[in-house]
PDB file of C-alpha atoms in Angstrom:
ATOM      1  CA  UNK C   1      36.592 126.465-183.487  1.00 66.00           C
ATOM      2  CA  UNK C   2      36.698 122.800-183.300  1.00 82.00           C
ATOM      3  CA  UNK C   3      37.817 121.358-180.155  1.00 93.00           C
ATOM      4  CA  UNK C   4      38.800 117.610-180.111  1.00 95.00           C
ATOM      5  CA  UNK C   5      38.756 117.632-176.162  1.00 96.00           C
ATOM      6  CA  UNK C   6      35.413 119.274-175.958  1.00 95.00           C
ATOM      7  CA  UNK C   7      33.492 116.610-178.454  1.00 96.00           C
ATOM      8  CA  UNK C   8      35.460 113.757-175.957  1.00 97.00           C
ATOM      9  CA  UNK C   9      34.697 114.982-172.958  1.00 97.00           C
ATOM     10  CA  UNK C  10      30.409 115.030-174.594  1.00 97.00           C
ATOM     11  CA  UNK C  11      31.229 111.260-175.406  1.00 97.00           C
ATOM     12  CA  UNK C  12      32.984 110.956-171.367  1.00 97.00           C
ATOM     13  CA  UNK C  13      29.862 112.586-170.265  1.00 97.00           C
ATOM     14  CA  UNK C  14      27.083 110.323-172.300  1.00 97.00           C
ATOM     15  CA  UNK C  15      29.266 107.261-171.408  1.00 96.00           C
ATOM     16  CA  UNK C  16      29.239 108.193-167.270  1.00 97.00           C
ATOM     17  CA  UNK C  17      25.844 108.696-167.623  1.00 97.00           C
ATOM     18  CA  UNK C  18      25.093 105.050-169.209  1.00 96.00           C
ATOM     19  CA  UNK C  19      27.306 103.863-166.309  1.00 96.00           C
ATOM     20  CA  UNK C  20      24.893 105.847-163.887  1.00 96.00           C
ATOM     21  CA  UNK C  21      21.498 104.404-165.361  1.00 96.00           C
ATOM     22  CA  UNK C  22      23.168 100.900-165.046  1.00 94.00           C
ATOM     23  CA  UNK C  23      24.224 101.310-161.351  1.00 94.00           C
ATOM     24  CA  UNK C  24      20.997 102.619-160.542  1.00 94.00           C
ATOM     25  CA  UNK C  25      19.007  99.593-162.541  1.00 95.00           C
ATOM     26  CA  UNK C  26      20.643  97.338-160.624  1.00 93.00           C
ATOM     27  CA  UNK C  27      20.148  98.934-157.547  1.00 93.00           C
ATOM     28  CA  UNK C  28      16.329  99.250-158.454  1.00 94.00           C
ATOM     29  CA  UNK C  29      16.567  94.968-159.311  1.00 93.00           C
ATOM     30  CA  UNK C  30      18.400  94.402-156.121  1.00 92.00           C
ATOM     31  CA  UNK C  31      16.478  97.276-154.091  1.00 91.00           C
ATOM     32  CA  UNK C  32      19.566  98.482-152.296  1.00 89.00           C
ATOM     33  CA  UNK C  33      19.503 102.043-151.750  1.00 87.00           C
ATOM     34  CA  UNK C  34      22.547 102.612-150.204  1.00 90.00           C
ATOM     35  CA  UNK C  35      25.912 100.778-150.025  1.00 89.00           C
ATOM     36  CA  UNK C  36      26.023  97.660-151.641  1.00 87.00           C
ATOM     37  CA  UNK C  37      24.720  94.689-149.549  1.00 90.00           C
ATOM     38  CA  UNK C  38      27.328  92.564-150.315  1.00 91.00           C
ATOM     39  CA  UNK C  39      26.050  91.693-153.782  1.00 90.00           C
ATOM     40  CA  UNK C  40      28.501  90.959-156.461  1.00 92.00           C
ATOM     41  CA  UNK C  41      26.607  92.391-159.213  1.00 90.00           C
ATOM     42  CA  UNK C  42      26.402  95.770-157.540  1.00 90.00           C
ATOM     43  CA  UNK C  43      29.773  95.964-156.513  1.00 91.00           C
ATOM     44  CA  UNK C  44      31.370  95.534-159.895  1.00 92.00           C
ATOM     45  CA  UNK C  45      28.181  97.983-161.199  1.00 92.00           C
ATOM     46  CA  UNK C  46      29.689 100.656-158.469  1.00 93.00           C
ATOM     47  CA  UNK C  47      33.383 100.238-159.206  1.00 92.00           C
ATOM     48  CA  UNK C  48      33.121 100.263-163.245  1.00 91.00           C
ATOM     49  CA  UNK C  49      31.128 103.436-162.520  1.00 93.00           C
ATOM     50  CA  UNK C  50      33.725 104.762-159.786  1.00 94.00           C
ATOM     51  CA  UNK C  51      36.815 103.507-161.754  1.00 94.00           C
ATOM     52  CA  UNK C  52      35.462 105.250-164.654  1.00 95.00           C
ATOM     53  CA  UNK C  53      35.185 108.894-163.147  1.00 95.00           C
ATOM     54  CA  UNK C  54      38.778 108.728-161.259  1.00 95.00           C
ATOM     55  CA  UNK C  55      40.475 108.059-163.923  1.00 95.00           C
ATOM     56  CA  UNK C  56      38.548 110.395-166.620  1.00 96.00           C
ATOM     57  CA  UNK C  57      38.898 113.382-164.797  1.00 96.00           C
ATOM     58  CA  UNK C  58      42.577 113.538-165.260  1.00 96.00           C
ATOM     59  CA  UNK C  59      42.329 112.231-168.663  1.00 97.00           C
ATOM     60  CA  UNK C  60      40.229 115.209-169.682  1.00 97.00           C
ATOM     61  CA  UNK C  61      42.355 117.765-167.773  1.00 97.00           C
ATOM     62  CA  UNK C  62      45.311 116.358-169.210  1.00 97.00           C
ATOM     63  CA  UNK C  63      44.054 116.524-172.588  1.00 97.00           C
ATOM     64  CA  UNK C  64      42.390 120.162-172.274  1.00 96.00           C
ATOM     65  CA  UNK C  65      46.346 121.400-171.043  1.00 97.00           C
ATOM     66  CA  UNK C  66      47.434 119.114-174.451  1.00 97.00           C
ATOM     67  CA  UNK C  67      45.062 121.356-176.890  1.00 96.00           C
ATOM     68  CA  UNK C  68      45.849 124.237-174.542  1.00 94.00           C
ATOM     69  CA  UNK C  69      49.542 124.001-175.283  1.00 95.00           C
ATOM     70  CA  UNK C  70      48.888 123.517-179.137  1.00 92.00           C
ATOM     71  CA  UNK C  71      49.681 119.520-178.940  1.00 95.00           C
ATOM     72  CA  UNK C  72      49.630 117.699-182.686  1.00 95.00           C
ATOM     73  CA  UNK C  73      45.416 117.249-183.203  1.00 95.00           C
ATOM     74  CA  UNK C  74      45.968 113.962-184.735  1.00 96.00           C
ATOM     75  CA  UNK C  75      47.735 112.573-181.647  1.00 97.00           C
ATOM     76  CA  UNK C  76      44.763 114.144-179.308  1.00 97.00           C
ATOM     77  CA  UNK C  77      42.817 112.411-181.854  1.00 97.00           C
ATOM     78  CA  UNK C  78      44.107 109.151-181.328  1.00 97.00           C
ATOM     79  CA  UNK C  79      44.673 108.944-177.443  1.00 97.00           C
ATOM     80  CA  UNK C  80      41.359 110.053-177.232  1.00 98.00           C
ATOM     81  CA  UNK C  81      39.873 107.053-179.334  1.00 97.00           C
ATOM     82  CA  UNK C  82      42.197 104.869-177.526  1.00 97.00           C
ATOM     83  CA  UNK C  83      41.288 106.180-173.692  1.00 97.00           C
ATOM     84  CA  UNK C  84      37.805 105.686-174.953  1.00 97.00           C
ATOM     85  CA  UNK C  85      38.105 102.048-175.919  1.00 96.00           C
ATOM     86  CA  UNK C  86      40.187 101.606-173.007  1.00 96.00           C
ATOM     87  CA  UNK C  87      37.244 102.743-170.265  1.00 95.00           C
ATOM     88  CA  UNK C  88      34.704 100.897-172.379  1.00 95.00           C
ATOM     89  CA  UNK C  89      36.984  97.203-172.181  1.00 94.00           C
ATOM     90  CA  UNK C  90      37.323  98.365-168.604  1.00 93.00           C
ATOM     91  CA  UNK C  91      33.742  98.880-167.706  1.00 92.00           C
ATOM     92  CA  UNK C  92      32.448  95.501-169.862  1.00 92.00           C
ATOM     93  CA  UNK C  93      34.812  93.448-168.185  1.00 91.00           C
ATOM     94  CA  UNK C  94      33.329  94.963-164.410  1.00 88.00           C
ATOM     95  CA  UNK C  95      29.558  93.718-166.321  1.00 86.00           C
ATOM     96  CA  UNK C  96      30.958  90.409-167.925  1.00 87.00           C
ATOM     97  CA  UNK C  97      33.617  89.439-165.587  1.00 82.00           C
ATOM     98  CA  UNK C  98      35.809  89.276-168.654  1.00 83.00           C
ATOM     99  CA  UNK C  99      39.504  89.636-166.212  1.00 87.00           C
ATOM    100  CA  UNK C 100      41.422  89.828-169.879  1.00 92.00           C
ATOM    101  CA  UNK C 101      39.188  93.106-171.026  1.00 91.00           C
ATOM    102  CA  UNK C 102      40.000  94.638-167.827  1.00 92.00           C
ATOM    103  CA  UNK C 103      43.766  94.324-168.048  1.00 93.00           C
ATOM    104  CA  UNK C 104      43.406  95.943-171.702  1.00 94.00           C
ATOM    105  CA  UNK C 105      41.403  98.742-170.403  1.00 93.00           C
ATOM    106  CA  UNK C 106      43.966  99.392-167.529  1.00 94.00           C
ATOM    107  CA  UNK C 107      46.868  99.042-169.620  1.00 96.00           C
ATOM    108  CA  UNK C 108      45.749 101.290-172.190  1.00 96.00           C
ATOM    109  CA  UNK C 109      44.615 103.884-169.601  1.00 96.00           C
ATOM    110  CA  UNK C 110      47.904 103.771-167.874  1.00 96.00           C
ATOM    111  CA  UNK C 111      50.074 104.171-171.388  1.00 97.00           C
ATOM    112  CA  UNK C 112      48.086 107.036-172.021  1.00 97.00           C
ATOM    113  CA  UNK C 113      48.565 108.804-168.770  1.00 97.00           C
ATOM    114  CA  UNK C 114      52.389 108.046-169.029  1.00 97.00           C
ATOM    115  CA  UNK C 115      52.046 109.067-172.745  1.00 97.00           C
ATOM    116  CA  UNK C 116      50.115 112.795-171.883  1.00 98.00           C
ATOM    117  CA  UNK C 117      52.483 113.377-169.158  1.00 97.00           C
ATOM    118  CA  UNK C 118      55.535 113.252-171.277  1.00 98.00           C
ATOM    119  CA  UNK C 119      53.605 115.026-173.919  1.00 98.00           C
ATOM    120  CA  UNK C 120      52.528 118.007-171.411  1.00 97.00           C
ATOM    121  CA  UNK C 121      56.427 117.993-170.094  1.00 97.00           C
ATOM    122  CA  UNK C 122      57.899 117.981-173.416  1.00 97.00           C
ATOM    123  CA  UNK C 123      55.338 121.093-174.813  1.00 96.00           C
ATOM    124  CA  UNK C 124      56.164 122.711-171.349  1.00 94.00           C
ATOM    125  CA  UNK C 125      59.576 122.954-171.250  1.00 93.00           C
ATOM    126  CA  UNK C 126      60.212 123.386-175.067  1.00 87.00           C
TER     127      UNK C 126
END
């Protein structure tokens, strides 16, 4: 059986991990261990890596109850592209400083949270 939130949540997985061996590269360059000494680098290397997991989590939950509840595949298809590009604009912009990639990526996260949770309460109560 093919499961569209399984083969995401691989790609979520692969793509914290990336996130992970960045953080930890820079903390290697800037040999902090723990915290982040006040260096600008590491803080935005932290929070792309933090922002990423708190707002995946629910993503993937949400879209686990979707398929659960027999949502439409093509629209788990396509939120799922679109959360992805969303938490990759997100993270470049923490790397690049790129302020107008970071408003895309939070935008497009937030739609899709608003768009799930009408989704789950719609296939809920019907």
């Amino acid at each position: 059986m093919f499961s569209i939130s399984v083969l995401f949540t691989i790609i979520f997985i692969i793509f914290y991990l990336v996130l992970t061996i960045f953080t930890i590269k820079i903390r290697k360059s800037t040999r902090i261990a723990y915290g982040d000494g006040n260096n600008k680098r590491l803080i935005r290397a932290i929070r792309a890596h933090g922002n990423f997991f708190e707002f995946t989590v629910f993503f993937i939950i949400s879209s686990f109850l979707l398929e659960a509840l027999d949502a439409d595949a093509i629209y788990l298809l396509v939120v799922n592209i679109l959360f992805v590009l969303g938490r990759v604009s997100h993270a470049y912009s923490m790397f690049k400083e790129k302020l107008k990639f970071r408003a895309i990526g939070m935008m497009t996260t937030l739609f899709i949270y608003i768009l799930n949770s009408a989704y789950l309460l719609y296939l809920y109560f019907r």
